[in-house]
Amino acid sequence: MPGNWLLYDRSGRMGWATTMGNGTDTYEVGDRRPLASRQTRWADRSAAFLAERNVSPNAISIAGMFFGILAGAFLAATPYVDSIPRRILFLLAVAAVQFRLLCNLFDGMVAVKTHRASRTGELFNEIPDRVSDPATLIGAGFALGGLPWLGYLAAIMALFTAYVRAVGKVAGAQQEFCGPMAKQQRMAVVTIVSLYCALVPQRWQGGWTSHGFGIMAVALAVIVAGSVITVFRRLFKISHTLKNSTR
């Protein structure tokens, strides 16, 4: 019978094995990003709801990518409107970021519940995120109080942190999801600052210099700095694992 089995590798990382009905084909899902929300009742019930309606895990992943693109578009549009419409755009960006993260949560959970975990699913799990992160961060660079070059730099660093994680896996180490600026932390910063901009007066949001530097630029600078630390932390952990594995 088809089934899902919780596995732990030698490092204690969690993964899943999906066994097909003929008992001969088993696919082992690799390290999963540790998320406390994955163990909550509401997440499990939501994933079960989607699974019962035969929603494709890959479709959920693609939906998350579109929410990431929408978040960037909403943020980039904020300098072109005033007052209430601008606040609405920031709130829509907050909602889009959160829906993107929910999609990232549910795609894997639904894949396990519907026995659809596969190597192709790994592609759908990773590639949409490589589109979502740059779209949202570049949009933040063009937002009110942002700086475009900081948005592009934050996007590059987001891609680089994911690249280091992927290279570590290829080299034979476990996937390293450590921060301080992993995906959830980057999106948390964007969410908090966008919510702040939606609630406070415009003079508190940006335009503090002739170049338009404001709170969103500060947020992007924090993401860039945190991403640099994240890259070095991941490289250190991966190198440590690889060195120990050869002894």
Coordinates of N, CA and C in Angstrom, one line a residue, residues 22-200:
N22 N 3.2 -0.5 -5.4 CA 3.8 -1.8 -5.8 C 4.9 -2.2 -4.8
G23 N 5.2 -1.3 -3.9 CA 6.2 -1.6 -2.9 C 7.6 -1.6 -3.4
T24 N 7.8 -1.2 -4.7 CA 9.2 -1.3 -5.3 C 9.8 0.1 -5.5
D25 N 9.0 1.2 -5.4 CA 9.5 2.5 -5.8 C 9.4 3.4 -4.5
T26 N 10.4 3.8 -4.0 CA 10.4 4.7 -2.8 C 11.2 5.9 -3.1
Y27 N 10.5 7.1 -2.9 CA 11.2 8.3 -3.0 C 11.4 9.0 -1.7
E28 N 12.6 9.3 -1.4 CA 12.9 10.0 -0.1 C 13.1 11.5 -0.3
V29 N 12.2 12.2 0.3 CA 12.3 13.6 0.3 C 13.5 14.1 1.1
G30 N 14.2 15.0 0.6 CA 15.4 15.5 1.4 C 15.1 16.3 2.6
D31 N 16.1 17.0 3.1 CA 15.9 17.8 4.3 C 14.8 18.8 4.0
R32 N 13.9 19.0 5.0 CA 12.9 20.0 4.8 C 13.2 21.2 5.8
R33 N 12.8 22.4 5.3 CA 13.0 23.6 6.2 C 12.3 23.4 7.5
P34 N 13.0 23.5 8.6 CA 12.3 23.3 9.9 C 11.3 24.5 10.2
L35 N 10.0 24.1 10.2 CA 8.9 25.1 10.4 C 8.0 24.6 11.6
A36 N 7.9 25.4 12.6 CA 7.1 25.0 13.7 C 5.6 25.0 13.3
S37 N 5.3 25.9 12.3 CA 3.9 25.9 11.9 C 3.4 24.6 11.2
R38 N 4.4 23.9 10.7 CA 4.0 22.6 10.0 C 3.4 21.6 11.0
Q39 N 3.7 21.8 12.3 CA 3.2 20.8 13.3 C 1.9 21.3 13.9
T40 N 1.4 22.4 13.5 CA 0.2 23.0 14.1 C -1.1 22.3 13.6
R41 N -2.1 22.3 14.4 CA -3.4 21.7 14.0 C -4.0 22.4 12.8
W42 N -3.9 23.8 12.8 CA -4.6 24.5 11.7 C -3.9 24.2 10.3
A43 N -2.6 24.1 10.4 CA -1.8 23.8 9.1 C -2.2 22.4 8.6
D44 N -2.2 21.4 9.6 CA -2.6 20.1 9.2 C -4.0 20.0 8.6
R45 N -4.9 20.7 9.2 CA -6.3 20.7 8.7 C -6.4 21.4 7.4
S46 N -5.7 22.5 7.2 CA -5.7 23.2 5.9 C -5.1 22.3 4.8
A47 N -4.0 21.6 5.1 CA -3.4 20.8 4.1 C -4.3 19.6 3.8
A48 N -5.0 19.1 4.8 CA -5.9 18.0 4.5 C -7.1 18.5 3.7
F49 N -7.6 19.7 3.9 CA -8.7 20.3 3.1 C -8.3 20.4 1.6
L50 N -7.0 20.8 1.4 CA -6.5 20.9 0.0 C -6.4 19.6 -0.6
A51 N -5.8 18.6 0.2 CA -5.6 17.3 -0.3 C -6.9 16.6 -0.7
E52 N -7.9 16.8 0.1 CA -9.2 16.1 -0.2 C -9.8 16.7 -1.5
R53 N -9.5 17.9 -1.8 CA -10.0 18.4 -3.1 C -9.1 18.3 -4.2
N54 N -8.1 17.4 -4.0 CA -7.2 17.0 -5.1 C -6.4 18.2 -5.7
V55 N -6.1 19.2 -4.8 CA -5.3 20.3 -5.3 C -3.8 19.8 -5.5
S56 N -3.2 20.1 -6.6 CA -1.9 19.7 -7.0 C -0.9 20.5 -6.1
P57 N 0.1 19.8 -5.5 CA 1.2 20.4 -4.8 C 2.0 21.4 -5.7
N58 N 2.2 21.0 -6.9 CA 2.9 21.8 -7.9 C 2.1 23.1 -8.2
A59 N 0.8 23.0 -8.3 CA 0.0 24.2 -8.5 C 0.1 25.1 -7.3
I60 N 0.2 24.6 -6.1 CA 0.3 25.4 -4.9 C 1.6 26.2 -5.0
S61 N 2.7 25.5 -5.4 CA 4.0 26.1 -5.5 C 4.0 27.2 -6.5
I62 N 3.3 27.0 -7.7 CA 3.2 28.1 -8.7 C 2.4 29.2 -8.2
A63 N 1.3 29.0 -7.4 CA 0.5 30.0 -6.8 C 1.4 30.9 -5.9
G64 N 2.2 30.2 -5.1 CA 3.1 31.0 -4.3 C 4.0 31.9 -5.0
M65 N 4.5 31.5 -6.2 CA 5.3 32.3 -7.0 C 4.6 33.6 -7.5
F66 N 3.3 33.4 -7.9 CA 2.6 34.5 -8.3 C 2.3 35.5 -7.2
F67 N 2.1 35.0 -6.0 CA 1.9 35.9 -4.8 C 3.1 36.7 -4.6
G68 N 4.3 36.0 -4.7 CA 5.6 36.7 -4.6 C 5.7 37.9 -5.6
I69 N 5.3 37.6 -6.8 CA 5.4 38.6 -7.9 C 4.4 39.7 -7.6
L70 N 3.2 39.4 -7.1 CA 2.2 40.4 -6.8 C 2.7 41.3 -5.7
A71 N 3.4 40.7 -4.7 CA 3.9 41.5 -3.5 C 4.9 42.5 -4.1
G72 N 5.8 42.1 -5.0 CA 6.7 43.1 -5.5 C 6.0 44.2 -6.3
A73 N 5.0 43.8 -7.1 CA 4.2 44.8 -7.9 C 3.5 45.8 -7.0
F74 N 2.9 45.3 -6.0 CA 2.2 46.2 -5.1 C 3.2 47.2 -4.4
L75 N 4.3 46.7 -4.0 CA 5.3 47.6 -3.4 C 5.8 48.6 -4.4
A76 N 6.1 48.2 -5.6 CA 6.7 49.1 -6.6 C 5.7 50.1 -7.0
A77 N 4.4 49.9 -6.8 CA 3.4 50.9 -7.2 C 3.2 52.0 -6.1
T78 N 3.7 51.8 -4.9 CA 3.4 52.7 -3.9 C 3.9 54.2 -4.1
P79 N 4.9 54.4 -4.8 CA 5.3 55.9 -5.0 C 4.4 56.6 -6.0
Y80 N 3.5 55.9 -6.7 CA 2.7 56.5 -7.7 C 1.3 56.9 -7.3
V81 N 1.0 56.6 -6.0 CA -0.3 56.9 -5.5 C -0.2 57.6 -4.1
D82 N -1.2 58.2 -3.6 CA -1.1 58.9 -2.4 C -2.1 58.4 -1.3
S83 N -1.9 58.7 -0.1 CA -2.9 58.6 1.0 C -3.4 57.2 1.1
I84 N -4.7 57.0 1.1 CA -5.4 55.7 1.3 C -5.0 54.7 0.3
P85 N -5.0 55.0 -1.1 CA -4.5 54.0 -2.0 C -3.1 53.4 -1.7
R86 N -2.2 54.3 -1.3 CA -0.9 53.8 -0.9 C -0.9 52.9 0.3
R87 N -1.7 53.2 1.3 CA -1.8 52.3 2.4 C -2.4 51.0 2.0
I88 N -3.3 51.0 1.1 CA -4.0 49.8 0.6 C -2.9 48.9 -0.1
L89 N -2.1 49.5 -0.9 CA -1.1 48.8 -1.6 C -0.1 48.1 -0.7
F90 N 0.3 48.8 0.4 CA 1.2 48.2 1.4 C 0.5 47.0 2.1
L91 N -0.8 47.2 2.4 CA -1.5 46.1 3.0 C -1.7 44.9 2.1
L92 N -1.9 45.2 0.8 CA -2.0 44.1 -0.2 C -0.6 43.4 -0.3
A93 N 0.5 44.1 -0.2 CA 1.8 43.5 -0.3 C 2.0 42.6 0.9
V94 N 1.5 43.0 2.1 CA 1.6 42.2 3.3 C 0.8 40.9 3.1
A95 N -0.4 41.0 2.6 CA -1.2 39.8 2.3 C -0.6 38.9 1.3
A96 N 0.0 39.5 0.2 CA 0.6 38.7 -0.8 C 1.8 37.9 -0.3
V97 N 2.6 38.6 0.5 CA 3.8 37.9 1.1 C 3.3 36.7 2.0
Q98 N 2.3 36.9 2.8 CA 1.8 35.9 3.7 C 1.2 34.7 2.9
F99 N 0.5 35.0 1.9 CA -0.1 34.0 1.1 C 1.0 33.2 0.4
R100 N 2.1 33.9 0.0 CA 3.2 33.2 -0.6 C 3.8 32.2 0.4
L101 N 4.0 32.6 1.6 CA 4.6 31.7 2.6 C 3.6 30.6 3.0
L102 N 2.3 30.8 2.9 CA 1.4 29.7 3.2 C 1.5 28.7 2.1
C103 N 1.6 29.2 0.8 CA 1.8 28.2 -0.3 C 3.1 27.4 -0.1
N104 N 4.1 28.1 0.4 CA 5.4 27.4 0.6 C 5.2 26.3 1.7
L105 N 4.3 26.6 2.7 CA 4.1 25.6 3.7 C 3.2 24.4 3.3
F106 N 2.2 24.7 2.5 CA 1.2 23.7 2.1 C 1.6 22.8 1.0
D107 N 2.5 23.3 0.1 CA 2.8 22.4 -1.1 C 3.4 21.1 -0.6
G108 N 4.4 21.2 0.3 CA 5.0 19.9 0.8 C 4.1 19.1 1.6
M109 N 3.3 19.7 2.4 CA 2.3 19.0 3.3 C 1.3 18.2 2.4
V110 N 0.8 18.9 1.4 CA -0.2 18.3 0.5 C 0.5 17.2 -0.3
A111 N 1.7 17.4 -0.7 CA 2.4 16.3 -1.5 C 2.5 15.0 -0.6
V112 N 2.8 15.2 0.7 CA 2.9 14.0 1.5 C 1.5 13.4 1.7
K113 N 0.5 14.2 2.0 CA -0.8 13.6 2.2 C -1.4 13.0 1.0
T114 N -1.1 13.4 -0.2 CA -1.7 12.8 -1.4 C -0.7 11.9 -2.1
H115 N 0.4 11.5 -1.4 CA 1.4 10.6 -1.9 C 2.0 11.0 -3.3
R116 N 2.2 12.3 -3.4 CA 2.7 12.9 -4.7 C 4.1 13.4 -4.6
A117 N 4.8 13.1 -3.5 CA 6.1 13.5 -3.3 C 7.0 12.9 -4.4
S118 N 7.8 13.7 -5.1 CA 8.5 13.2 -6.2 C 9.7 14.1 -6.5
R119 N 10.6 13.6 -7.3 CA 11.8 14.4 -7.7 C 11.4 15.7 -8.5
T120 N 10.3 15.5 -9.3 CA 9.8 16.7 -10.0 C 9.3 17.7 -9.0
G121 N 8.7 17.3 -8.0 CA 8.2 18.2 -7.0 C 9.2 19.0 -6.3
E122 N 10.5 18.4 -6.2 CA 11.6 19.2 -5.7 C 11.9 20.4 -6.5
L123 N 11.7 20.2 -7.9 CA 12.0 21.4 -8.8 C 10.9 22.5 -8.5
F124 N 9.6 22.0 -8.4 CA 8.6 23.0 -8.2 C 8.7 23.6 -6.8
N125 N 9.3 22.9 -5.9 CA 9.5 23.5 -4.5 C 10.6 24.6 -4.5
E126 N 11.6 24.5 -5.4 CA 12.7 25.4 -5.3 C 12.6 26.5 -6.3
I127 N 12.3 26.2 -7.6 CA 12.4 27.2 -8.7 C 11.4 28.4 -8.5
P128 N 10.2 28.2 -8.1 CA 9.3 29.3 -7.9 C 9.8 30.3 -6.8
D129 N 10.5 29.7 -5.8 CA 11.1 30.6 -4.7 C 12.2 31.5 -5.3
R130 N 12.9 30.9 -6.3 CA 14.0 31.8 -6.9 C 13.4 32.9 -7.7
V131 N 12.2 32.8 -8.1 CA 11.5 33.9 -8.8 C 10.8 34.8 -7.7
S132 N 10.2 34.3 -6.7 CA 9.4 35.0 -5.7 C 10.3 36.0 -5.0
D133 N 11.5 35.5 -4.5 CA 12.3 36.3 -3.6 C 12.8 37.6 -4.4
P134 N 13.4 37.4 -5.6 CA 13.8 38.6 -6.3 C 12.7 39.6 -6.7
A135 N 11.5 39.0 -7.1 CA 10.4 39.8 -7.4 C 10.0 40.7 -6.2
T136 N 9.8 40.1 -5.1 CA 9.4 40.9 -3.9 C 10.4 41.9 -3.5
L137 N 11.7 41.5 -3.4 CA 12.8 42.4 -2.9 C 13.1 43.5 -3.9
I138 N 13.0 43.2 -5.2 CA 13.2 44.3 -6.2 C 12.1 45.3 -6.1
G139 N 10.9 44.7 -6.0 CA 9.7 45.6 -5.8 C 9.9 46.5 -4.6
A140 N 10.4 45.9 -3.5 CA 10.6 46.7 -2.3 C 11.6 47.9 -2.5
G141 N 12.6 47.6 -3.4 CA 13.6 48.6 -3.8 C 13.0 49.8 -4.5
F142 N 11.9 49.6 -5.2 CA 11.2 50.6 -5.9 C 10.1 51.2 -5.1
A143 N 9.8 50.7 -3.9 CA 8.7 51.2 -3.1 C 9.1 52.5 -2.5
L144 N 8.0 53.2 -2.0 CA 8.3 54.4 -1.3 C 9.3 54.2 -0.1
G145 N 10.3 55.0 -0.1 CA 11.3 54.9 0.9 C 12.4 53.9 0.6
G146 N 12.3 53.2 -0.5 CA 13.3 52.2 -0.9 C 14.3 52.8 -1.9
L147 N 15.3 52.0 -2.2 CA 16.3 52.4 -3.1 C 16.5 51.2 -4.1
P148 N 16.3 51.4 -5.4 CA 16.3 50.3 -6.4 C 17.6 49.4 -6.3
W149 N 18.8 50.1 -6.1 CA 20.0 49.3 -6.1 C 20.1 48.4 -4.9
L150 N 19.5 48.8 -3.8 CA 19.4 48.0 -2.6 C 18.5 46.8 -2.8
G151 N 17.4 47.1 -3.5 CA 16.5 46.0 -3.9 C 17.1 44.9 -4.7
Y152 N 17.9 45.4 -5.7 CA 18.6 44.4 -6.6 C 19.7 43.6 -5.8
L153 N 20.4 44.4 -4.9 CA 21.4 43.7 -4.1 C 20.8 42.7 -3.1
A154 N 19.7 43.0 -2.5 CA 19.0 42.1 -1.6 C 18.5 40.9 -2.4
A155 N 18.1 41.0 -3.6 CA 17.6 39.9 -4.4 C 18.8 39.0 -4.8
I156 N 20.0 39.6 -5.1 CA 21.1 38.8 -5.4 C 21.6 38.0 -4.2
M157 N 21.5 38.6 -3.0 CA 22.0 37.9 -1.8 C 21.0 36.8 -1.4
A158 N 19.7 37.0 -1.7 CA 18.7 36.0 -1.4 C 19.0 34.8 -2.3
L159 N 19.3 35.0 -3.6 CA 19.6 33.9 -4.5 C 20.9 33.2 -4.1
F160 N 21.9 34.0 -3.6 CA 23.2 33.5 -3.2 C 23.1 32.6 -2.0
T161 N 22.2 33.0 -1.0 CA 22.0 32.1 0.2 C 21.4 30.8 -0.2
A162 N 20.5 30.8 -1.2 CA 19.9 29.5 -1.7 C 20.9 28.7 -2.4
Y163 N 21.8 29.4 -3.2 CA 22.8 28.7 -4.0 C 23.8 28.0 -3.1
V164 N 24.2 28.6 -2.0 CA 25.1 28.0 -1.1 C 24.5 26.8 -0.5
R165 N 23.2 26.9 -0.1 CA 22.5 25.7 0.5 C 22.4 24.6 -0.6
A166 N 22.1 24.9 -1.8 CA 22.0 23.9 -2.9 C 23.4 23.2 -3.2
V167 N 24.4 24.0 -3.2 CA 25.8 23.5 -3.5 C 26.2 22.6 -2.3
G168 N 25.9 22.9 -1.1 CA 26.2 22.1 0.0 C 25.5 20.7 -0.1
K169 N 24.3 20.7 -0.5 CA 23.6 19.5 -0.7 C 24.2 18.6 -1.8
V170 N 24.6 19.2 -2.9 CA 25.2 18.5 -4.0 C 26.6 17.9 -3.6
A171 N 27.3 18.7 -2.7 CA 28.6 18.2 -2.2 C 28.5 17.1 -1.3
G172 N 27.3 16.8 -0.7 CA 27.1 15.7 0.2 C 26.8 16.1 1.6
A173 N 26.6 17.4 1.9 CA 26.2 17.8 3.2 C 24.7 17.9 3.3
Q174 N 24.2 18.0 4.5 CA 22.8 18.3 4.7 C 22.4 19.7 4.2
Q175 N 21.2 20.0 3.9 CA 20.8 21.3 3.5 C 20.8 22.2 4.8
E176 N 21.4 23.3 4.6 CA 21.5 24.3 5.8 C 20.5 25.4 5.5
F177 N 19.5 25.5 6.5 CA 18.5 26.5 6.4 C 18.7 27.6 7.4
C178 N 19.9 27.7 8.0 CA 20.1 28.6 9.1 C 20.1 30.1 8.6
G179 N 19.8 31.0 9.5 CA 19.7 32.4 9.2 C 21.0 33.1 9.6
P180 N 20.9 34.4 9.9 CA 19.7 35.1 10.4 C 18.8 35.7 9.3
M181 N 19.1 35.5 8.0 CA 18.2 36.0 6.9 C 17.9 34.9 5.9
A182 N 17.3 33.8 6.4 CA 16.7 32.8 5.6 C 15.4 33.3 5.0
K183 N 14.7 32.6 4.2 CA 13.6 33.1 3.5 C 12.5 33.6 4.4
Q184 N 12.2 32.9 5.5 CA 11.2 33.4 6.4 C 11.5 34.7 7.1
Q185 N 12.8 34.9 7.4 CA 13.3 36.1 8.1 C 13.2 37.3 7.1
R186 N 13.6 37.0 5.8 CA 13.6 38.1 4.8 C 12.2 38.6 4.6
M187 N 11.3 37.6 4.5 CA 9.9 38.0 4.3 C 9.2 38.6 5.5
A188 N 9.7 38.2 6.7 CA 9.2 38.9 7.9 C 9.6 40.3 8.0
V189 N 10.8 40.6 7.6 CA 11.3 42.1 7.5 C 10.4 42.9 6.6
V190 N 10.2 42.3 5.4 CA 9.4 43.0 4.4 C 7.9 43.2 4.9
T191 N 7.4 42.2 5.5 CA 6.0 42.3 6.1 C 5.9 43.3 7.2
I192 N 6.8 43.3 8.1 CA 6.8 44.3 9.2 C 6.9 45.7 8.7
V193 N 7.8 46.0 7.8 CA 8.1 47.3 7.3 C 6.9 47.8 6.4
S194 N 6.3 46.9 5.6 CA 5.2 47.2 4.8 C 4.0 47.5 5.7
L195 N 3.8 46.8 6.7 CA 2.7 47.0 7.7 C 2.9 48.4 8.4
Y196 N 4.1 48.7 8.7 CA 4.5 50.0 9.3 C 4.1 51.1 8.4
C197 N 4.5 50.9 7.1 CA 4.2 52.0 6.1 C 2.7 52.2 5.9
A198 N 2.0 51.1 6.1 CA 0.5 51.2 5.8 C -0.2 52.0 7.0
L199 N 0.5 52.0 8.1 CA -0.2 52.6 9.3 C 0.3 54.0 9.7
V200 N 1.5 54.3 9.4 CA 2.1 55.6 9.9 C 2.0 56.7 8.8

